[in-house]
Coordinates of C-alpha atoms and ligand atoms in Angstrom, one line a residue:
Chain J
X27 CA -19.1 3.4 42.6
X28 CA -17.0 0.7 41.5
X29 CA -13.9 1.4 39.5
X30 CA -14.1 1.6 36.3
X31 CA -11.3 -1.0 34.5
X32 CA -11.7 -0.7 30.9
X33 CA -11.0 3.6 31.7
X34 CA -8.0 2.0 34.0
X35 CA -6.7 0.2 31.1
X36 CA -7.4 2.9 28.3
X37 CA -5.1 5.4 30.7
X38 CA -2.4 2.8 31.0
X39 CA -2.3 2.4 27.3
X40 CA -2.3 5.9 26.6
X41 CA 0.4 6.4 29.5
X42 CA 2.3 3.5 28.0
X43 CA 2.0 5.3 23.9
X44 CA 2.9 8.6 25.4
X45 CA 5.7 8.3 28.0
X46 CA 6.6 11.3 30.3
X47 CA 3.1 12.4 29.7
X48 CA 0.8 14.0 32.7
X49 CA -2.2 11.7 31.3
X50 CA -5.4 11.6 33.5
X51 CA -8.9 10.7 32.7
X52 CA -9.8 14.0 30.6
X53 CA -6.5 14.8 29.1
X54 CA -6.9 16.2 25.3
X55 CA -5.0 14.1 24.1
X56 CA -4.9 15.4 20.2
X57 CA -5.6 18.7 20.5
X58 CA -2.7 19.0 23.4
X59 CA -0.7 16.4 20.4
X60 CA 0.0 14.1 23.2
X61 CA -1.0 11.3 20.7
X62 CA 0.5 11.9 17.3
X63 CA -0.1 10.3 14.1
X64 CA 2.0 7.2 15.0
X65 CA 1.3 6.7 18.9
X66 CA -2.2 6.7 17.7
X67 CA -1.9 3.4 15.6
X68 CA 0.2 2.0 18.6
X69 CA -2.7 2.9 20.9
X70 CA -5.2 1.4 18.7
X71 CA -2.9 -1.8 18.4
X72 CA -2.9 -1.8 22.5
X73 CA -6.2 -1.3 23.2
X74 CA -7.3 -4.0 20.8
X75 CA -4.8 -6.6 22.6
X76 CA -5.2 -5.7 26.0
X77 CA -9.4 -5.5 25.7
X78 CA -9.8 -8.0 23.0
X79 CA -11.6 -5.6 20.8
X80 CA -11.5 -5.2 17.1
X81 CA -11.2 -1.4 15.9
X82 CA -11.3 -0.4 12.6
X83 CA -9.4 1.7 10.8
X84 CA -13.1 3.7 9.9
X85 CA -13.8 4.1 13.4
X86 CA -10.6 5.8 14.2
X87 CA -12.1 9.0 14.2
X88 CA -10.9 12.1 16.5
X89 CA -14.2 12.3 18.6
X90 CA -13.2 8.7 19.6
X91 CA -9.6 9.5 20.4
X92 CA -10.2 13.2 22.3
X93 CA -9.2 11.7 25.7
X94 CA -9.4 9.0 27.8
X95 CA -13.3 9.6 28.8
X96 CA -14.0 9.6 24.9
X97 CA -11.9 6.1 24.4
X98 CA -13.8 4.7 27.1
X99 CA -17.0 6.2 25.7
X100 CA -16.1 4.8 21.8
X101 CA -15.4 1.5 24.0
X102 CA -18.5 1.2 25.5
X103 CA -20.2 1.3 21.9
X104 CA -18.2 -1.6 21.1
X105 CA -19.6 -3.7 24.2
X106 CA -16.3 -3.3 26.5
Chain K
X10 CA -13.0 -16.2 -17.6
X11 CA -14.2 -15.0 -14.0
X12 CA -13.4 -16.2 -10.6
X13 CA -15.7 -16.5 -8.1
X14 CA -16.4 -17.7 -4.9
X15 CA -13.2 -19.4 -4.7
X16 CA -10.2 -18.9 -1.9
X17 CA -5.9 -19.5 -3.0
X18 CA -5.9 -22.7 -1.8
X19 CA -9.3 -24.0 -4.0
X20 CA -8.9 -26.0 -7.2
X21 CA -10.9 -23.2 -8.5
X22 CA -8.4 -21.2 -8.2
X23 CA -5.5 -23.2 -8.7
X24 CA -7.4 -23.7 -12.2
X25 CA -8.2 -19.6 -13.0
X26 CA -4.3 -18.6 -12.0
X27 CA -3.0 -21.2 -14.4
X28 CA -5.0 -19.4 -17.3
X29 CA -3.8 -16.0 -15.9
X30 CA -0.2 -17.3 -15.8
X31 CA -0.7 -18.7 -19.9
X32 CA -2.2 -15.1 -20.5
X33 CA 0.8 -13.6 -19.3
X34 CA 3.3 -15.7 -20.3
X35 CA 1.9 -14.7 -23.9
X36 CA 3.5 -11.1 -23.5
X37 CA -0.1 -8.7 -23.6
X38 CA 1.0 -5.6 -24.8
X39 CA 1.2 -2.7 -22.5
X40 CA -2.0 -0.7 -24.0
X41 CA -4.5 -3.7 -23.6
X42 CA -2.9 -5.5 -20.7
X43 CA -4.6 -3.8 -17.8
X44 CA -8.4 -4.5 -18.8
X45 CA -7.7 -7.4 -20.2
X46 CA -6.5 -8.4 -16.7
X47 CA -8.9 -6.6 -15.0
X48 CA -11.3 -9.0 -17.4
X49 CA -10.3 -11.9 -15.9
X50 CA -10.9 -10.9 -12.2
X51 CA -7.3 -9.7 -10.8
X52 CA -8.7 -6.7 -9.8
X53 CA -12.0 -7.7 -7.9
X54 CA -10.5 -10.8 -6.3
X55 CA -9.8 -9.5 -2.8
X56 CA -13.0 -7.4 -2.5
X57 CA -15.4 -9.4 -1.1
X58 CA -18.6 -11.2 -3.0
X59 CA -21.4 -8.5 -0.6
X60 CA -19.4 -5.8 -2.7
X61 CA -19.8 -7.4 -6.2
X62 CA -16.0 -9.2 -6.2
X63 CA -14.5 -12.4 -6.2
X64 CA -14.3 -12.6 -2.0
X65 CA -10.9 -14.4 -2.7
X66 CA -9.0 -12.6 -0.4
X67 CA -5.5 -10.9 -0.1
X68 CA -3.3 -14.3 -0.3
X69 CA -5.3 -15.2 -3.6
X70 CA -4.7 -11.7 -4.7
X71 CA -1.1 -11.1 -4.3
X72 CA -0.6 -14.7 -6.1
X73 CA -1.9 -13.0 -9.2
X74 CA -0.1 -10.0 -8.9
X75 CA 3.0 -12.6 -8.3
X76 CA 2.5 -14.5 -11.2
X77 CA 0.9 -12.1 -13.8
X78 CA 4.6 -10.0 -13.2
X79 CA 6.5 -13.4 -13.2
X80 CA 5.1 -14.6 -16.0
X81 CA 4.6 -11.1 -18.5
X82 CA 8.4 -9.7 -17.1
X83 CA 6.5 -6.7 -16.9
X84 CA 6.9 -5.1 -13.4
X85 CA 5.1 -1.1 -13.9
X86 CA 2.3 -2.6 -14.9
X87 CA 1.5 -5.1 -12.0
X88 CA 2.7 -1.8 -9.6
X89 CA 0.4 -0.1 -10.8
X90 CA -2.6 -2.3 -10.8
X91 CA -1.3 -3.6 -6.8
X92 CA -1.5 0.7 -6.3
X93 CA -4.9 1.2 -7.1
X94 CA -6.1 -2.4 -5.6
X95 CA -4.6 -1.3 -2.0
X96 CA -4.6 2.3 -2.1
X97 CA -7.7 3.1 -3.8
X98 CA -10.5 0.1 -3.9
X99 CA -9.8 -0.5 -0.3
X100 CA -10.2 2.2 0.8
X101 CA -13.6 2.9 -0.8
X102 CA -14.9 -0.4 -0.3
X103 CA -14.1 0.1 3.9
X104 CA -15.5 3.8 3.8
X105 CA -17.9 4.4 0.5
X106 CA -21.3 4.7 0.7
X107 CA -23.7 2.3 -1.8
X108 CA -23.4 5.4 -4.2
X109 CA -19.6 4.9 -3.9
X110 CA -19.8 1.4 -4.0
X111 CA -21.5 1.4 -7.3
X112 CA -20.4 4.1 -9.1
X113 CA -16.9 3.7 -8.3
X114 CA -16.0 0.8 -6.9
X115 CA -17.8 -1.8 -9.4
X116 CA -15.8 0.5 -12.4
X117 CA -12.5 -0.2 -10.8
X118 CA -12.6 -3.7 -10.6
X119 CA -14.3 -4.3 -14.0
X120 CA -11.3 -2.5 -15.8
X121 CA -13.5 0.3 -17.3
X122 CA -11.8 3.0 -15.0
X123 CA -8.4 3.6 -13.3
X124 CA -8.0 4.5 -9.7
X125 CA -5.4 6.8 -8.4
X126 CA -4.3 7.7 -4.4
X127 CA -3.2 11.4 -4.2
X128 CA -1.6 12.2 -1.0
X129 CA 1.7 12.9 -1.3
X130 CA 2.9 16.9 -2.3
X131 CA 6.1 18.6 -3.1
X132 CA 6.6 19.4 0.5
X133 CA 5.1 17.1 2.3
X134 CA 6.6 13.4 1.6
X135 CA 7.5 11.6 4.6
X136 CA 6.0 14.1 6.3
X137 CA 2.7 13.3 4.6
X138 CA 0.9 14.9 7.6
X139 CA 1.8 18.4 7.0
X140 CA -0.1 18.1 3.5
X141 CA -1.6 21.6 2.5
X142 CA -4.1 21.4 -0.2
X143 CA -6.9 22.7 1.4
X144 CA -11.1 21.9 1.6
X145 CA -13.2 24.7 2.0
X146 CA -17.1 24.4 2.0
X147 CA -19.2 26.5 -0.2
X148 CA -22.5 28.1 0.3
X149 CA -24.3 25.6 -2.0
X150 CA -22.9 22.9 0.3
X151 CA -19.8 21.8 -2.1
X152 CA -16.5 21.3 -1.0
X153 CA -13.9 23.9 -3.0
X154 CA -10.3 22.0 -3.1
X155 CA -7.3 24.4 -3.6
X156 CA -3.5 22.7 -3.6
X157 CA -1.5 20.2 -5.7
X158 CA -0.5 16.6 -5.7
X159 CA 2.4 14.8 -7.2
X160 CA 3.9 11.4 -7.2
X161 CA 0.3 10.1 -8.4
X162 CA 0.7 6.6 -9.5
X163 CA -1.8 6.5 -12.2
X164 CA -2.6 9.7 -12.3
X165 CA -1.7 11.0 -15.9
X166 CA -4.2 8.3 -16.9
X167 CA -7.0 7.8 -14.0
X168 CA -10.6 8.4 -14.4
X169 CA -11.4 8.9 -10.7
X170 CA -8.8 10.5 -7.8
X171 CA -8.6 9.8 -4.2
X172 CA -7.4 12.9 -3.0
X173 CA -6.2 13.7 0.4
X174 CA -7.2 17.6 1.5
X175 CA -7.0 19.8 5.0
X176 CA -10.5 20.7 6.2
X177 CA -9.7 21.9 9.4
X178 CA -6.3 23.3 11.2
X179 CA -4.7 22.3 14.0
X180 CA -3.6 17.9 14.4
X181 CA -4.0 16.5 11.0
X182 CA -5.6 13.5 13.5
X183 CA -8.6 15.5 13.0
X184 CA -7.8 17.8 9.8
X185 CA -7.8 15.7 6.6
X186 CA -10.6 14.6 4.6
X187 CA -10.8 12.5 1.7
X188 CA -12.5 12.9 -1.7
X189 CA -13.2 11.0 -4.4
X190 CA -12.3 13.3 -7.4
X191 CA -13.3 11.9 -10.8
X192 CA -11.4 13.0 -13.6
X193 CA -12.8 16.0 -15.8
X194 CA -13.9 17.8 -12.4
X195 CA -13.7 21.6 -13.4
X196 CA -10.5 23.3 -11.5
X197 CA -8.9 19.7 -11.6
X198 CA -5.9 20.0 -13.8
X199 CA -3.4 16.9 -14.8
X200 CA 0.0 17.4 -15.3
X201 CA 2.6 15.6 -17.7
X202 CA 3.8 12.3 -17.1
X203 CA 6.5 12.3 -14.8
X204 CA 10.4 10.7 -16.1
X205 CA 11.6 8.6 -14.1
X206 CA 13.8 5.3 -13.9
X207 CA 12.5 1.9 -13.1
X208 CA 8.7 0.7 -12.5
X209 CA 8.6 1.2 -16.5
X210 CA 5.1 1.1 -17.6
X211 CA 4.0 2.6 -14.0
X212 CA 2.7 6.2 -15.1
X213 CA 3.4 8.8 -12.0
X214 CA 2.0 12.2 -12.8
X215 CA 0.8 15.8 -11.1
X216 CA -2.4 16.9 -10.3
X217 CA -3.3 20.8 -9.7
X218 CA -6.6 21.6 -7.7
X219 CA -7.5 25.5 -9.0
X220 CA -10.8 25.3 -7.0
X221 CA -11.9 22.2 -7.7
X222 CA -15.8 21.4 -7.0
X223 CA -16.4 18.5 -5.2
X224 CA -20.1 17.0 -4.2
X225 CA -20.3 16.5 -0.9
X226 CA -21.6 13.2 -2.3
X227 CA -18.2 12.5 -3.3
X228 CA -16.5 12.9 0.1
X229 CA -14.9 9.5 1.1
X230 CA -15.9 9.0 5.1
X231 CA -16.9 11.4 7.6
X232 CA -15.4 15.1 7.2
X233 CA -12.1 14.8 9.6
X234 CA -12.0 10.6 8.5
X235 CA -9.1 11.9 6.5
X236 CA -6.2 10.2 8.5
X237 CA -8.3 6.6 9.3
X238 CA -8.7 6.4 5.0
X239 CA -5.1 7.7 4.7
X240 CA -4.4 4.6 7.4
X241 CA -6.4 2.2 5.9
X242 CA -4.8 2.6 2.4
X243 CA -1.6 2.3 3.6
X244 CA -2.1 -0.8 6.4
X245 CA -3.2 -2.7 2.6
X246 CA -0.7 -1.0 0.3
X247 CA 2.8 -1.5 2.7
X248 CA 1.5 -4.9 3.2
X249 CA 1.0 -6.3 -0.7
X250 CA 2.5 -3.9 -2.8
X251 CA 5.6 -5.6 -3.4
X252 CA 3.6 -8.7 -4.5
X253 CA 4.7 -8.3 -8.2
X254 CA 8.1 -8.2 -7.2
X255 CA 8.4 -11.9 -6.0
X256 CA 7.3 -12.5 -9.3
X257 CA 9.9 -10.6 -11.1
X258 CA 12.6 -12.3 -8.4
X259 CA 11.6 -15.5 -9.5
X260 CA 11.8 -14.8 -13.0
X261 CA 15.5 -12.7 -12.6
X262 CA 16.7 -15.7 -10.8
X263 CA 15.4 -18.1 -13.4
X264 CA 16.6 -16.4 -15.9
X265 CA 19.9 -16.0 -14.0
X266 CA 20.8 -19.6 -13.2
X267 CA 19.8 -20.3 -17.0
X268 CA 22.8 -18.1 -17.7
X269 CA 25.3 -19.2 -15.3
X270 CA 25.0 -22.5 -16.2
X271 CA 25.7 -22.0 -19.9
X272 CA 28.1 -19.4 -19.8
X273 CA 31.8 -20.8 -19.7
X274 CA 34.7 -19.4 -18.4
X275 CA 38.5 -20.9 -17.8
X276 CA 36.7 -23.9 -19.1
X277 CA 34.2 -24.4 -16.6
X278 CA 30.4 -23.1 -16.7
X279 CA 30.2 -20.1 -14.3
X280 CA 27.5 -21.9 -11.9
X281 CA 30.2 -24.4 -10.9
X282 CA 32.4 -21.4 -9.2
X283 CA 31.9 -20.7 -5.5
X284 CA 31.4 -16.6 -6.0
X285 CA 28.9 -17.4 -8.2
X286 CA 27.0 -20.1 -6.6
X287 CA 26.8 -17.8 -3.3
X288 CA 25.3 -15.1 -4.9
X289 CA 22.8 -17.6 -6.2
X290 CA 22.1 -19.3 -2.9
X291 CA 21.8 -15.7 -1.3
X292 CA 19.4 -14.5 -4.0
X293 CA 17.9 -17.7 -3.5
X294 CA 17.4 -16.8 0.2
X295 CA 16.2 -13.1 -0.1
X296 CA 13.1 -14.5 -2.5
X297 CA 12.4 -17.2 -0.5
X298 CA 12.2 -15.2 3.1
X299 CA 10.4 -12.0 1.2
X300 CA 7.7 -14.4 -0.2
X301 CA 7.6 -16.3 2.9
X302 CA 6.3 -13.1 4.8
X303 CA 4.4 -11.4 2.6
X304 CA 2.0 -14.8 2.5
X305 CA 2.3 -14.7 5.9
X306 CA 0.9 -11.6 6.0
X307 CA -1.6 -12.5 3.7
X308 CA -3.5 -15.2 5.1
X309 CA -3.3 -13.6 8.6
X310 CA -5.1 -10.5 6.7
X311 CA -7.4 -13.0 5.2
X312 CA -8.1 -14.0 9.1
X313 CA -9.0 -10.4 9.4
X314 CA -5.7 -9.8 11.4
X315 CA -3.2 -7.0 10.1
X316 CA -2.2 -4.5 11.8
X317 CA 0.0 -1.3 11.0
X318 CA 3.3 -2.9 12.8
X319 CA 2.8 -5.7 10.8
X320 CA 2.2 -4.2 7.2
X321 CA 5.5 -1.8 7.7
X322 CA 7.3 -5.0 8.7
X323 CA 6.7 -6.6 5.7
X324 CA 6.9 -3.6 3.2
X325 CA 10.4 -3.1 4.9
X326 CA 11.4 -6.8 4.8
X327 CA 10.5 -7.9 1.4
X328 CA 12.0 -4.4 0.1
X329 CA 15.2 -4.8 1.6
X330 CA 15.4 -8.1 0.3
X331 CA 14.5 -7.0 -2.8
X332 CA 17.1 -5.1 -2.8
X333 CA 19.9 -7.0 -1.7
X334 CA 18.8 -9.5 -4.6
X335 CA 19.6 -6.5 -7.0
X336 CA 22.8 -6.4 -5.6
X337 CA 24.0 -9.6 -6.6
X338 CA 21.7 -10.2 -9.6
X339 CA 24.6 -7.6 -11.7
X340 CA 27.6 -9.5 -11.1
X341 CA 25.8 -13.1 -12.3
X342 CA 26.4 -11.3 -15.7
X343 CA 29.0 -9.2 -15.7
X344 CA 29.2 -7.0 -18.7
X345 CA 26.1 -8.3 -19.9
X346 CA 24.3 -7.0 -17.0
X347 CA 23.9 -3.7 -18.8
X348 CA 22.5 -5.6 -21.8
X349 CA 18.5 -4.6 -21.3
X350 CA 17.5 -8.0 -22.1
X351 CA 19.1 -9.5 -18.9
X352 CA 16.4 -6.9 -17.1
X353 CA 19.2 -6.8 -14.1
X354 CA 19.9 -2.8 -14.1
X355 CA 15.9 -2.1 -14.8
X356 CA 15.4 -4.5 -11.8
X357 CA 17.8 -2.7 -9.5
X358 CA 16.0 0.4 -10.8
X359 CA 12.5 -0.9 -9.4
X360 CA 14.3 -2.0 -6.1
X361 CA 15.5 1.5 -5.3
X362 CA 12.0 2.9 -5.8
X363 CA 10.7 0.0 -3.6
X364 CA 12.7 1.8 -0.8
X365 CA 10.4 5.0 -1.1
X366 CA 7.0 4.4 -2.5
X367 CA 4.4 3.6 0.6
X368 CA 6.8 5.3 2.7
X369 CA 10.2 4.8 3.2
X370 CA 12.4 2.4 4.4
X371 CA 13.2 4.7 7.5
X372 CA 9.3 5.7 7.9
X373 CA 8.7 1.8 8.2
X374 CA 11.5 1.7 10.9
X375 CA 9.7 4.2 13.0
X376 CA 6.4 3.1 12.4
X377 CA 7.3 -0.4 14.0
X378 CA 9.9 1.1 16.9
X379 CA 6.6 2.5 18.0
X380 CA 5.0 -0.6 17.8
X381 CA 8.2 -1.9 19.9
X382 CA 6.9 0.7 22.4
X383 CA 10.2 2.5 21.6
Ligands
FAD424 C1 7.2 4.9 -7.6 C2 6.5 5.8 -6.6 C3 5.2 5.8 -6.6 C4 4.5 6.6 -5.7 N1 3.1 6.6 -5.7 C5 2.4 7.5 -4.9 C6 1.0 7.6 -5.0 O1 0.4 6.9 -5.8 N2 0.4 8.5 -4.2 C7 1.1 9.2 -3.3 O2 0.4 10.0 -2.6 N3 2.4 9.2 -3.2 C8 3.1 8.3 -4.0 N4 4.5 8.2 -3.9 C9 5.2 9.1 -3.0 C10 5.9 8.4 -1.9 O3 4.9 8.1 -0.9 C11 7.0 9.4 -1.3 O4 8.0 9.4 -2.3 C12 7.5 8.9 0.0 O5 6.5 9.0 1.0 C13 8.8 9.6 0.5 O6 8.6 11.0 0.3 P1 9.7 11.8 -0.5 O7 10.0 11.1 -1.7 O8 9.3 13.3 -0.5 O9 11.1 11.7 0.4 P2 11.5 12.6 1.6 O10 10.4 12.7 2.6 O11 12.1 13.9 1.1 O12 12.7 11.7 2.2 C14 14.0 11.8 1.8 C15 14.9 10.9 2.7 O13 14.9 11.5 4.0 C16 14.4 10.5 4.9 N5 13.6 11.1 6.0 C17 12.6 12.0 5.9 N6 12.2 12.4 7.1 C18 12.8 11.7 8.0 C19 12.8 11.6 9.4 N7 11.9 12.3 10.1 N8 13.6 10.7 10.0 C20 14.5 10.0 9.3 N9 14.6 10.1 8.0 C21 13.8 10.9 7.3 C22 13.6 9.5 4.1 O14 13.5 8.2 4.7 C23 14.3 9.5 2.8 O15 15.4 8.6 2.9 C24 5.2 7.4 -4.8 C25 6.6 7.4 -4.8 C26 7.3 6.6 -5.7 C27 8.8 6.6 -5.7

């Protein structure tokens, strides 16, 4: 199965919010508070420049923020 | 007068902010001022014409806000109205429903009701996140708000509340909700206007929620959207809030070069000594680098590009220079400066609170060393 970028990228932004975190593809990220309140708006900001996406501030909802899986899932929606 | 379909840089425009400026400049009093500028459009211009306003756009909008504060000297007022634009139409116009949209939003901009943003509690400021009034569903499907608010801009006079609540425990990321609480909501109870110094005319006041009954109807976003509406209001508010405050830099340093130059001492008028004509070129400098960001800011927003990093840069700029004008407007007067009608301690006054409203001036910091990747 060919690899899977836009998941590569969404862990490298997540590993690049959260330093000195153990982040893999299904790490809970809020529940485990990995992301907090700010990382998450620097995360958002990362993801938007490094994919080219526009997300808005309605869709940044927890389900879409879980882990990495559910960024890349809330990603596919918007066409990445 | 309306405006409509019209952008800051139109003749259109150009055209309605003259007549809002000759309004202003006419001194409205305090009581009639705020529908009568919410008559003229200020309030609808930056929501856009699918939503019933002006589609004008933030840069068009914080030019009013500039010029109505420049122009009337009054600086709570303006505050007040920039409050409720940023953190309470936005907000409803990016997650409301068409309900929302018509029975709130359309009353807001028209003037016929005032909007208020209730986050902040006594023990959760900065730390906005630990926020405990609580949302509790009832059998009949209604949400059942228990907690209090305070620092409400607004609030001892708004007819409809955008109130932050815990519906779940565990990360706030997922806990908060937002409501749209209109005033008269049995169990809602509105404290007395709070004293304060500076932002005169601003009215901040308390809120107590003694199981307040909410519609589900009149939940703002999805249940756990809490934190993106808490986001979204403050992305708009850190970003344009301060717009009135160019206004009343302008006018201060107006005003203040008036003085200087007819006030003699040793013989000589006081703008012809060095002391003096630094502070002027410094105040000078502090308005002009404030304004030149915040527009920045604007017409990138008017792109449909601001993001948190940004708006906390330019809520912390445009404060801080706000602040060091204060500093030097004083000493431009001397004694006089604690005459009211030179405005310079009432000014400083507004500058300190400019350092805490929105978040502070340290919250700001940490909000863009994280941006920094810090
Ligand atoms: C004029 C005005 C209007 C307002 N309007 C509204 C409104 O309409 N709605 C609303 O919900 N709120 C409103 N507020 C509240 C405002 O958002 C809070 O005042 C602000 O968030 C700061 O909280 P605090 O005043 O409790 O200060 P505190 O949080 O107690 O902070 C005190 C000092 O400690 C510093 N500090 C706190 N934590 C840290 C930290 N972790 N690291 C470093 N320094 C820290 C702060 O920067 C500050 O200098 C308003 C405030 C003012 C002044």
């Amino acid at each position: 199965m060919a690899e899977d970028v836009v998941l590569r990228a969404v862990v490298a932004a997540v590993r690049e919010v959260a330093p000195g975190a153990e982040i893999v593809d299904d790490t809970p990220l809020i529940a485990h508070r990995i992301v907090d309140s700010l990382s998450l708006l620097s995360l958002v900001s990362l993801l938007e420049k490094e994919l080219s996406v526009t997300i808005r501030d309605s869709e940044i909802l927890p389900a879409h923020f879980e882990s990495p899986l559910a960024i890349r899932a809330f990603l596919r929606t918007k066409g990445c | 007068m309306t405006v409509q379909q019209t952008t800051a840089h139109g003749a259109e425009f150009a055209h309605w902010l003259a007549g809002l400026r000759s309004w202003a400049g006419k001194g409205p009093g305090e009581s009639t001022a705020w529908r009568e500028a919410a008559a003229q459009g200020l309030l609808s211009l930056a929501v856009p014409e699918t939503a019933g306003g002006a589609g004008a756009g933030y840069e068009a909008a914080c030019l009013a806000l500039e010029a109505f504060a420049e122009e009337s000297g009054l600086s709570g007022l303006p505050f007040s109205m920039a409050a409720q634009m940023w953190a309470c139409q936005e907000p409803i116009l990016e997650f409301g429903s068409q309900a929302q949209h018509s029975g709130y939003l359309t009353r807001l901009t028209s003037g016929t009701a005032v909007g208020a943003f209730a986050a902040t509690e006594y023990d959760s400021g900065s730390d906005l996140l630990s926020l405990r009034t609580r949302a509790e569903r009832d059998g009949e499907g209604r949400w059942r708000l228990d907690g209090s608010k305070t620092f409400v801009t607004n609030g001892p006079s708004a007819d409809v509340f955008l109130v932050l609540a815990r519906t779940a425990e565990g990360s706030a990321l997922s806990g908060l909700t937002a409501f749209l609480v209109p005033r008269g909501t049995p169990g809602l109870r509105i404290g007395r206007t709070i004293e304060k110094s500076g932002l005169a005319g601003a009215q901040l006041g308390s809120l107590l929620l003694d199981d307040c009954v909410v519609d589900d109807a009149d939940r703002l976003g999805g249940t756990g959207g809490g934190f993106a509406v808490l986001m979204h209001a403050m992305r708009h508010e850190r970003a344009f809030i301060l717009a009135p405050t160019l206004g009343l830099m302008a006018r201060a340093l107006r005003r203040a070069l008036d003085h200087t130059r007819a006030r003699s001492q040793f013989g000589q008028p006081l703008s012809s000594y060095d002391t003096i004509r630094r502070r002027l070129v410094r105040m000078h400098l502090s308005l002009t680098s404030a304004r030149e960001l915040l527009y920045a800011t604007a017409r990138a927003a008017d792109r449909g590009s601001l993001d948190h990093g940004r708006s906390s840069l330019t809520k912390l700029h445009v404060s801080t220079e706000f602040n060091r004008f204060c500093q030097e407007l004083p000493d431009l007067y001397g004694g006089y400066a604690l005459l009211p009608e030179t405005g310079a301690t009432q000014l400083l006054a507004d500058a300190v609170a400019s350092r805490y409203y929105s978040g502070t001036s340290d919250m700001q910091m940490k909000i863009i060393a994280e941006g920094l990747g810090l």
